[in-house]
Amino acid sequence: MTTTLLRTADELHARVRRGSRAVVMTMGALHEGHATLIRAAREIAGPEGEVVVTVFVNPLQFGAGEDLDRYPRTLDADLKIAEEAGADAVFAPFVDEVYPGGDPQVRLSAGPMGERLEGAVRPGHFDGMLTVVAKLLHLTRPDTALFGQKDAQQLALVRRMVRDLNFGVEIVGVPTVREEDGLALSSRNRYLSPEERRTALALSQALFAGRDRHAAQEALRARAREVPATRARAEALSAIGESRAAADAHAVAKAVPGGPAAVRAAARLVLDEAARLQPPLVLDYLALVDPSDFTDIEDDFTGEAVLAVAARVGTTRLIDNLPLTFGAAS
């Protein structure tokens, strides 16, 4: 398969549509995480369909002091990765093709969800992101668009935009791709020195600690439901707790017992330790949120949740998250 490079909307619209079209939106500097998205798009589109990858570094979603100028532009390498992953076309427009009149006068607002977490740290970021995603959806006219779950808040906002504004497109989330040591793949990982990379591993390690604490709690609840409500139940629960504590003593000793608070505490412990490393990890936020609106969940919450973290190591800012489910069916 030869992947076609398209620079203008006219070139894209002149293509003969065959089957369904699946689109993967990127800012370039493609890596295995993007390749996974493209392969998923290929599977969805099928052999008769079409996969289009967009490569566009969107100036609207970079704030003052952020890395727009140094953001990597690697179009030749991107084309190769896209082709190997199964893309039919790469749409890589210039800025004046996407914004022909300069910065757009009319932009989308991400609303309250866009002001939380990433939006609080990067004001206006999600307004710029949604504006360009809306434009690229109009320009590429896909049946399906795929986004990585690593950018969980972005994915949630795109889904909300599509639902609220009646875009005729299906949004598919693809699980985060990680390197062997657990670090989530990101175009910004290339900025990390070896020492910074070691510190950066604390992001995924914190999430894994929270996940493990959550799994331990759910296992205790499952075992508890199996024990009759008698004196033997209390004795059995005590034994289970002692066994679990022995296996998970480090987290249990530091965590607030039970529920979301314990998950946050287990993750926070790892991040606090990383703050003392050289170079240190500088935390922006650790949050356990409802993915429908990205508000913090309460201790009695049941359903899908997202454990999210963002931090800086040196001059590089990284984000990561894991999905969790609270209150599994009995």
mmCIF file of C-alpha atoms in Angstrom:
data_model
loop_
_atom_site.group_PDB
_atom_site.id
_atom_site.type_symbol
_atom_site.label_atom_id
_atom_site.label_comp_id
_atom_site.label_asym_id
_atom_site.label_seq_id
_atom_site.Cartn_x
_atom_site.Cartn_y
_atom_site.Cartn_z
ATOM 1 C CA MET A 1 0.000 0.000 0.000
ATOM 2 C CA THR A 2 1.257 3.465 -0.892
ATOM 3 C CA THR A 3 0.103 6.270 1.375
ATOM 4 C CA THR A 4 -0.831 9.489 -0.416
ATOM 5 C CA LEU A 5 0.224 12.847 1.026
ATOM 6 C CA LEU A 6 -2.498 15.495 0.755
ATOM 7 C CA ARG A 7 -1.895 19.162 1.531
ATOM 8 C CA THR A 8 -5.232 20.807 0.732
ATOM 9 C CA ALA A 9 -8.883 20.172 1.417
ATOM 10 C CA ASP A 10 -9.547 20.200 -2.340
ATOM 11 C CA GLU A 11 -7.110 17.306 -2.785
ATOM 12 C CA LEU A 12 -8.810 15.411 0.020
ATOM 13 C CA HIS A 13 -12.318 16.046 -1.314
ATOM 14 C CA ALA A 14 -11.277 15.003 -4.824
ATOM 15 C CA ARG A 15 -10.546 11.474 -3.606
ATOM 16 C CA VAL A 16 -13.146 8.918 -4.576
ATOM 17 C CA ARG A 17 -14.782 7.652 -1.406
ATOM 18 C CA ARG A 18 -14.783 3.886 -1.134
ATOM 19 C CA GLY A 19 -16.469 2.197 1.767
ATOM 20 C CA SER A 20 -16.353 3.855 5.180
ATOM 21 C CA ARG A 21 -13.711 6.392 6.165
ATOM 22 C CA ALA A 22 -11.899 6.206 9.513
ATOM 23 C CA VAL A 23 -9.793 9.168 10.604
ATOM 24 C CA VAL A 24 -6.960 9.381 13.120
ATOM 25 C CA MET A 25 -6.109 12.943 14.161
ATOM 26 C CA THR A 26 -2.525 13.671 15.218
ATOM 27 C CA MET A 27 -0.071 16.519 15.629
ATOM 28 C CA GLY A 28 2.621 14.433 13.965
ATOM 29 C CA ALA A 29 5.813 13.050 15.524
ATOM 30 C CA LEU A 30 4.135 9.672 15.167
ATOM 31 C CA HIS A 31 5.125 6.738 17.373
ATOM 32 C CA GLU A 32 3.818 3.264 18.170
ATOM 33 C CA GLY A 33 0.836 4.742 20.020
ATOM 34 C CA HIS A 34 -0.287 6.484 16.836
ATOM 35 C CA ALA A 35 0.462 3.351 14.813
ATOM 36 C CA THR A 36 -1.865 1.420 17.130
ATOM 37 C CA LEU A 37 -4.613 3.952 16.423
ATOM 38 C CA ILE A 38 -4.032 3.641 12.680
ATOM 39 C CA ARG A 39 -4.142 -0.154 12.811
ATOM 40 C CA ALA A 40 -7.395 0.032 14.790
ATOM 41 C CA ALA A 41 -8.779 2.421 12.160
ATOM 42 C CA ARG A 42 -7.735 -0.010 9.423
ATOM 43 C CA GLU A 43 -9.625 -2.799 11.164
ATOM 44 C CA ILE A 44 -12.737 -0.647 11.538
ATOM 45 C CA ALA A 45 -12.658 0.606 7.942
ATOM 46 C CA GLY A 46 -11.967 -2.858 6.572
ATOM 47 C CA PRO A 47 -10.236 -3.682 3.290
ATOM 48 C CA GLU A 48 -12.853 -1.795 1.275
ATOM 49 C CA GLY A 49 -12.748 1.323 3.426
ATOM 50 C CA GLU A 50 -10.290 4.188 3.790
ATOM 51 C CA VAL A 51 -8.020 5.352 6.613
ATOM 52 C CA VAL A 52 -6.971 9.002 6.707
ATOM 53 C CA VAL A 53 -4.391 10.304 9.195
ATOM 54 C CA THR A 54 -4.307 14.035 9.833
ATOM 55 C CA VAL A 55 -1.001 15.674 10.778
ATOM 56 C CA PHE A 56 -1.463 19.234 11.997
ATOM 57 C CA VAL A 57 0.267 21.097 14.823
ATOM 58 C CA ASN A 58 -2.609 23.267 15.980
ATOM 59 C CA PRO A 59 -1.450 26.675 17.239
ATOM 60 C CA LEU A 60 -4.768 27.328 18.987
ATOM 61 C CA GLN A 61 -4.133 24.709 21.671
ATOM 62 C CA PHE A 62 -0.709 25.983 22.726
ATOM 63 C CA GLY A 63 -0.650 28.629 25.432
ATOM 64 C CA ALA A 64 1.968 31.247 26.230
ATOM 65 C CA GLY A 65 5.287 29.649 27.117
ATOM 66 C CA GLU A 66 4.303 26.230 25.765
ATOM 67 C CA ASP A 67 6.294 24.267 23.222
ATOM 68 C CA LEU A 68 4.664 25.184 19.881
ATOM 69 C CA ASP A 69 7.941 26.226 18.257
ATOM 70 C CA ARG A 70 9.915 23.203 19.448
ATOM 71 C CA TYR A 71 7.131 20.682 18.954
ATOM 72 C CA PRO A 72 8.690 18.040 16.675
ATOM 73 C CA ARG A 73 7.780 18.147 12.979
ATOM 74 C CA THR A 74 8.784 14.858 11.350
ATOM 75 C CA LEU A 75 6.535 14.536 8.304
ATOM 76 C CA ASP A 76 8.752 12.171 6.292
ATOM 77 C CA ALA A 77 9.016 9.761 9.225
ATOM 78 C CA ASP A 78 5.294 10.190 9.908
ATOM 79 C CA LEU A 79 4.446 9.158 6.361
ATOM 80 C CA LYS A 80 6.483 6.003 6.719
ATOM 81 C CA ILE A 81 4.856 5.037 10.027
ATOM 82 C CA ALA A 82 1.384 5.789 8.665
ATOM 83 C CA GLU A 83 2.020 3.690 5.575
ATOM 84 C CA GLU A 84 3.361 0.735 7.553
ATOM 85 C CA ALA A 85 0.328 0.878 9.865
ATOM 86 C CA GLY A 86 -2.127 0.817 6.960
ATOM 87 C CA ALA A 87 -3.132 4.423 6.219
ATOM 88 C CA ASP A 88 -4.416 5.258 2.751
ATOM 89 C CA ALA A 89 -3.738 8.974 3.025
ATOM 90 C CA VAL A 90 -2.054 11.522 5.271
ATOM 91 C CA PHE A 91 -3.735 14.924 5.293
ATOM 92 C CA ALA A 92 -1.076 17.406 6.431
ATOM 93 C CA PRO A 93 -2.438 20.894 5.740
ATOM 94 C CA PHE A 94 -0.526 24.123 6.308
ATOM 95 C CA VAL A 95 -1.853 26.545 8.916
ATOM 96 C CA ASP A 96 -3.397 28.881 6.336
ATOM 97 C CA GLU A 97 -5.308 25.937 4.857
ATOM 98 C CA VAL A 98 -6.994 25.207 8.180
ATOM 99 C CA TYR A 99 -7.289 28.875 9.246
ATOM 100 C CA PRO A 100 -7.432 30.785 5.931
ATOM 101 C CA GLY A 101 -8.399 34.062 7.572
ATOM 102 C CA GLY A 102 -5.877 33.824 10.399
ATOM 103 C CA ASP A 103 -6.948 32.931 13.917
ATOM 104 C CA PRO A 104 -10.677 32.140 13.749
ATOM 105 C CA GLN A 105 -13.059 34.743 15.117
ATOM 106 C CA VAL A 106 -15.549 32.030 16.102
ATOM 107 C CA ARG A 107 -14.325 29.154 18.255
ATOM 108 C CA LEU A 108 -15.894 26.325 20.189
ATOM 109 C CA SER A 109 -16.036 26.498 23.974
ATOM 110 C CA ALA A 110 -15.258 23.394 25.978
ATOM 111 C CA GLY A 111 -17.519 24.593 28.794
ATOM 112 C CA PRO A 112 -17.043 23.718 32.481
ATOM 113 C CA MET A 113 -15.416 20.329 31.782
ATOM 114 C CA GLY A 114 -12.776 22.139 29.749
ATOM 115 C CA GLU A 115 -11.820 24.283 32.751
ATOM 116 C CA ARG A 116 -10.913 21.344 34.997
ATOM 117 C CA LEU A 117 -7.586 19.500 35.364
ATOM 118 C CA GLU A 118 -5.786 20.068 32.043
ATOM 119 C CA GLY A 119 -8.001 23.058 31.362
ATOM 120 C CA ALA A 120 -7.114 24.653 34.691
ATOM 121 C CA VAL A 121 -3.394 24.208 34.048
ATOM 122 C CA ARG A 122 -3.645 25.209 30.364
ATOM 123 C CA PRO A 123 -6.439 27.818 30.042
ATOM 124 C CA GLY A 124 -8.021 27.835 26.599
ATOM 125 C CA HIS A 125 -6.305 24.625 25.525
ATOM 126 C CA PHE A 126 -9.493 22.628 25.097
ATOM 127 C CA ASP A 127 -11.284 25.442 23.269
ATOM 128 C CA GLY A 128 -8.487 25.354 20.694
ATOM 129 C CA MET A 129 -8.508 21.560 20.575
ATOM 130 C CA LEU A 130 -12.255 21.299 19.998
ATOM 131 C CA THR A 131 -12.169 24.040 17.372
ATOM 132 C CA VAL A 132 -9.570 22.222 15.276
ATOM 133 C CA VAL A 133 -11.175 18.802 15.805
ATOM 134 C CA ALA A 134 -14.496 20.211 14.607
ATOM 135 C CA LYS A 135 -12.807 21.726 11.543
ATOM 136 C CA LEU A 136 -10.940 18.524 10.737
ATOM 137 C CA LEU A 137 -14.113 16.475 11.125
ATOM 138 C CA HIS A 138 -15.794 18.772 8.599
ATOM 139 C CA LEU A 139 -12.806 18.642 6.253
ATOM 140 C CA THR A 140 -12.246 14.877 6.392
ATOM 141 C CA ARG A 141 -15.922 13.853 6.677
ATOM 142 C CA PRO A 142 -15.276 10.517 8.413
ATOM 143 C CA ASP A 143 -17.688 7.828 9.510
ATOM 144 C CA THR A 144 -15.443 7.060 12.489
ATOM 145 C CA ALA A 145 -12.725 9.034 14.288
ATOM 146 C CA LEU A 146 -10.284 7.393 16.684
ATOM 147 C CA PHE A 147 -8.555 8.993 19.670
ATOM 148 C CA GLY A 148 -6.168 7.613 22.281
ATOM 149 C CA GLN A 149 -7.355 7.114 25.843
ATOM 150 C CA LYS A 150 -4.077 8.567 27.133
ATOM 151 C CA ASP A 151 -5.654 11.977 26.510
ATOM 152 C CA ALA A 152 -8.740 10.991 28.484
ATOM 153 C CA GLN A 153 -10.103 14.490 29.038
ATOM 154 C CA GLN A 154 -9.679 15.310 25.350
ATOM 155 C CA LEU A 155 -11.507 12.117 24.398
ATOM 156 C CA ALA A 156 -14.344 12.897 26.808
ATOM 157 C CA LEU A 157 -14.710 16.428 25.427
ATOM 158 C CA VAL A 158 -14.691 15.283 21.809
ATOM 159 C CA ARG A 159 -17.382 12.748 22.618
ATOM 160 C CA ARG A 160 -19.403 15.455 24.362
ATOM 161 C CA MET A 161 -18.998 17.860 21.430
ATOM 162 C CA VAL A 162 -20.100 15.222 18.935
ATOM 163 C CA ARG A 163 -23.139 14.388 21.062
ATOM 164 C CA ASP A 164 -24.112 17.955 21.957
ATOM 165 C CA LEU A 165 -23.647 19.379 18.448
ATOM 166 C CA ASN A 166 -24.996 16.393 16.503
ATOM 167 C CA PHE A 167 -21.904 15.496 14.508
ATOM 168 C CA GLY A 168 -22.667 12.439 12.403
ATOM 169 C CA VAL A 169 -19.533 10.537 13.382
ATOM 170 C CA GLU A 170 -18.695 7.697 15.765
ATOM 171 C CA ILE A 171 -15.889 8.417 18.250
ATOM 172 C CA VAL A 172 -13.776 5.419 19.254
ATOM 173 C CA GLY A 173 -11.289 5.428 22.146
ATOM 174 C CA VAL A 174 -8.191 3.231 21.873
ATOM 175 C CA PRO A 175 -6.303 2.077 25.007
ATOM 176 C CA THR A 176 -3.021 3.733 25.961
ATOM 177 C CA VAL A 177 0.131 2.159 24.542
ATOM 178 C CA ARG A 178 3.060 1.881 26.966
ATOM 179 C CA GLU A 179 6.741 1.203 26.693
ATOM 180 C CA GLU A 180 8.132 -1.891 28.417
ATOM 181 C CA ASP A 181 8.894 0.048 31.588
ATOM 182 C CA GLY A 182 5.319 1.352 31.795
ATOM 183 C CA LEU A 183 5.857 4.909 30.546
ATOM 184 C CA ALA A 184 2.950 5.970 28.332
ATOM 185 C CA LEU A 185 4.074 6.649 24.779
ATOM 186 C CA SER A 186 4.170 10.368 23.989
ATOM 187 C CA SER A 187 5.827 12.578 21.410
ATOM 188 C CA ARG A 188 7.260 14.539 24.340
ATOM 189 C CA ASN A 189 9.160 11.541 25.741
ATOM 190 C CA ARG A 190 11.999 12.369 23.347
ATOM 191 C CA TYR A 191 12.700 15.514 25.366
ATOM 192 C CA LEU A 192 13.600 13.493 28.487
ATOM 193 C CA SER A 193 17.209 12.888 29.492
ATOM 194 C CA PRO A 194 17.964 9.402 30.917
ATOM 195 C CA GLU A 195 17.780 10.812 34.457
ATOM 196 C CA GLU A 196 14.516 12.620 33.741
ATOM 197 C CA ARG A 197 13.040 9.494 32.223
ATOM 198 C CA ARG A 198 13.729 7.535 35.407
ATOM 199 C CA THR A 199 11.850 10.161 37.393
ATOM 200 C CA ALA A 200 9.029 10.255 34.822
ATOM 201 C CA LEU A 201 8.307 6.585 35.454
ATOM 202 C CA ALA A 202 6.645 7.704 38.687
ATOM 203 C CA LEU A 203 3.559 8.760 36.707
ATOM 204 C CA SER A 204 2.708 5.260 35.560
ATOM 205 C CA GLN A 205 3.960 3.715 38.811
ATOM 206 C CA ALA A 206 1.583 5.938 40.783
ATOM 207 C CA LEU A 207 -1.322 4.887 38.586
ATOM 208 C CA PHE A 208 -0.396 1.227 38.949
ATOM 209 C CA ALA A 209 -0.201 1.629 42.742
ATOM 210 C CA GLY A 210 -3.687 3.136 42.753
ATOM 211 C CA ARG A 211 -4.963 0.385 40.482
ATOM 212 C CA ASP A 212 -3.445 -2.330 42.686
ATOM 213 C CA ARG A 213 -4.946 -0.788 45.812
ATOM 214 C CA HIS A 214 -8.305 -0.674 44.066
ATOM 215 C CA ALA A 215 -7.978 -4.326 43.005
ATOM 216 C CA ALA A 216 -7.163 -5.289 46.591
ATOM 217 C CA GLN A 217 -10.256 -3.497 47.852
ATOM 218 C CA GLU A 218 -12.483 -5.103 45.250
ATOM 219 C CA ALA A 219 -11.057 -8.538 46.119
ATOM 220 C CA LEU A 220 -11.849 -7.937 49.793
ATOM 221 C CA ARG A 221 -15.402 -6.906 48.930
ATOM 222 C CA ALA A 222 -15.868 -9.953 46.717
ATOM 223 C CA ARG A 223 -14.609 -12.265 49.464
ATOM 224 C CA ALA A 224 -16.795 -10.496 52.005
ATOM 225 C CA ARG A 225 -19.900 -11.154 49.937
ATOM 226 C CA GLU A 226 -19.081 -14.856 49.955
ATOM 227 C CA VAL A 227 -18.939 -15.121 53.769
ATOM 228 C CA PRO A 228 -22.235 -15.649 55.680
ATOM 229 C CA ALA A 229 -23.283 -12.768 57.946
ATOM 230 C CA THR A 230 -22.324 -14.487 61.209
ATOM 231 C CA ARG A 231 -19.550 -14.314 63.775
ATOM 232 C CA ALA A 232 -17.531 -16.435 61.355
ATOM 233 C CA ARG A 233 -17.909 -13.631 58.821
ATOM 234 C CA ALA A 234 -16.158 -11.128 61.073
ATOM 235 C CA GLU A 235 -13.377 -13.603 61.822
ATOM 236 C CA ALA A 236 -12.970 -14.408 58.127
ATOM 237 C CA LEU A 237 -12.830 -10.734 57.181
ATOM 238 C CA SER A 238 -10.179 -10.142 59.797
ATOM 239 C CA ALA A 239 -8.079 -12.976 58.385
ATOM 240 C CA ILE A 240 -8.542 -11.724 54.843
ATOM 241 C CA GLY A 241 -7.506 -8.239 55.880
ATOM 242 C CA GLU A 242 -4.387 -9.502 57.601
ATOM 243 C CA SER A 243 -3.435 -11.565 54.564
ATOM 244 C CA ARG A 244 -3.972 -8.659 52.199
ATOM 245 C CA ALA A 245 -2.079 -6.276 54.450
ATOM 246 C CA ALA A 246 0.900 -8.624 54.494
ATOM 247 C CA ALA A 247 0.898 -8.742 50.688
ATOM 248 C CA ASP A 248 0.319 -5.022 50.274
ATOM 249 C CA ALA A 249 1.793 -3.621 53.480
ATOM 250 C CA HIS A 250 3.439 -0.581 51.943
ATOM 251 C CA ALA A 251 0.268 0.789 50.389
ATOM 252 C CA VAL A 252 -2.038 -0.258 53.214
ATOM 253 C CA ALA A 253 0.164 1.399 55.829
ATOM 254 C CA LYS A 254 -0.011 4.763 54.084
ATOM 255 C CA ALA A 255 -3.442 4.715 52.490
ATOM 256 C CA VAL A 256 -6.702 5.906 53.982
ATOM 257 C CA PRO A 257 -8.739 2.684 54.296
ATOM 258 C CA GLY A 258 -11.388 2.053 51.690
ATOM 259 C CA GLY A 259 -12.728 3.406 48.436
ATOM 260 C CA PRO A 260 -11.496 6.237 46.234
ATOM 261 C CA ALA A 261 -9.598 7.880 49.104
ATOM 262 C CA ALA A 262 -7.361 4.824 49.426
ATOM 263 C CA VAL A 263 -6.723 4.749 45.681
ATOM 264 C CA ARG A 264 -5.673 8.403 45.699
ATOM 265 C CA ALA A 265 -3.481 7.865 48.768
ATOM 266 C CA ALA A 266 -1.655 4.889 47.248
ATOM 267 C CA ALA A 267 -0.914 6.856 44.075
ATOM 268 C CA ARG A 268 0.057 9.978 46.033
ATOM 269 C CA LEU A 269 2.646 8.035 48.024
ATOM 270 C CA VAL A 270 4.580 7.193 44.834
ATOM 271 C CA LEU A 271 4.394 10.767 43.587
ATOM 272 C CA ASP A 272 5.569 12.178 46.916
ATOM 273 C CA GLU A 273 8.598 9.906 46.780
ATOM 274 C CA ALA A 274 9.344 11.002 43.204
ATOM 275 C CA ALA A 275 9.277 14.645 44.298
ATOM 276 C CA ARG A 276 12.438 13.904 46.294
ATOM 277 C CA LEU A 277 14.337 12.435 43.352
ATOM 278 C CA GLN A 278 16.965 14.220 41.282
ATOM 279 C CA PRO A 279 15.662 15.591 39.043
ATOM 280 C CA PRO A 280 12.396 15.874 40.969
ATOM 281 C CA LEU A 281 8.903 15.260 39.702
ATOM 282 C CA VAL A 282 6.774 18.411 40.020
ATOM 283 C CA LEU A 283 3.117 17.436 40.286
ATOM 284 C CA ASP A 284 0.410 19.440 38.522
ATOM 285 C CA TYR A 285 -2.463 17.254 39.683
ATOM 286 C CA LEU A 286 -3.548 13.809 40.763
ATOM 287 C CA ALA A 287 -7.296 13.252 40.405
ATOM 288 C CA LEU A 288 -9.850 10.472 40.483
ATOM 289 C CA VAL A 289 -12.766 11.671 38.384
ATOM 290 C CA ASP A 290 -16.054 10.809 36.755
ATOM 291 C CA PRO A 291 -15.284 10.582 33.010
ATOM 292 C CA SER A 292 -18.653 12.097 32.103
ATOM 293 C CA ASP A 293 -17.674 15.536 33.456
ATOM 294 C CA PHE A 294 -14.195 15.168 35.049
ATOM 295 C CA THR A 295 -15.367 16.137 38.533
ATOM 296 C CA ASP A 296 -13.845 14.389 41.570
ATOM 297 C CA ILE A 297 -15.732 11.291 42.657
ATOM 298 C CA GLU A 298 -16.998 10.819 46.208
ATOM 299 C CA ASP A 299 -16.202 7.846 48.443
ATOM 300 C CA ASP A 300 -19.618 6.285 47.747
ATOM 301 C CA PHE A 301 -19.201 6.540 43.969
ATOM 302 C CA THR A 302 -20.052 3.548 41.776
ATOM 303 C CA GLY A 303 -19.318 3.162 38.094
ATOM 304 C CA GLU A 304 -16.532 4.033 35.668
ATOM 305 C CA ALA A 305 -13.821 6.432 36.855
ATOM 306 C CA VAL A 306 -10.475 7.766 35.625
ATOM 307 C CA LEU A 307 -7.348 8.062 37.767
ATOM 308 C CA ALA A 308 -5.390 10.869 36.106
ATOM 309 C CA VAL A 309 -2.016 12.477 36.745
ATOM 310 C CA ALA A 310 0.013 15.296 35.201
ATOM 311 C CA ALA A 311 3.498 16.392 36.176
ATOM 312 C CA ARG A 312 6.664 18.068 34.964
ATOM 313 C CA VAL A 313 10.128 16.585 34.872
ATOM 314 C CA GLY A 314 12.678 19.195 33.939
ATOM 315 C CA THR A 315 11.057 21.235 31.159
ATOM 316 C CA THR A 316 8.844 18.385 29.943
ATOM 317 C CA ARG A 317 5.215 18.045 30.940
ATOM 318 C CA LEU A 318 3.607 14.591 30.832
ATOM 319 C CA ILE A 319 0.125 13.201 31.459
ATOM 320 C CA ASP A 320 -1.199 9.713 32.054
ATOM 321 C CA ASN A 321 -4.339 7.962 33.318
ATOM 322 C CA LEU A 322 -5.960 4.612 34.002
ATOM 323 C CA PRO A 323 -9.656 3.655 33.930
ATOM 324 C CA LEU A 324 -11.094 2.045 37.072
ATOM 325 C CA THR A 325 -14.519 0.666 37.933
ATOM 326 C CA PHE A 326 -16.003 1.112 41.417
ATOM 327 C CA GLY A 327 -18.796 -0.960 42.868
ATOM 328 C CA ALA A 328 -18.546 -4.069 40.696
ATOM 329 C CA ALA A 329 -21.782 -6.033 40.589
ATOM 330 C CA SER A 330 -22.222 -8.496 43.443
#
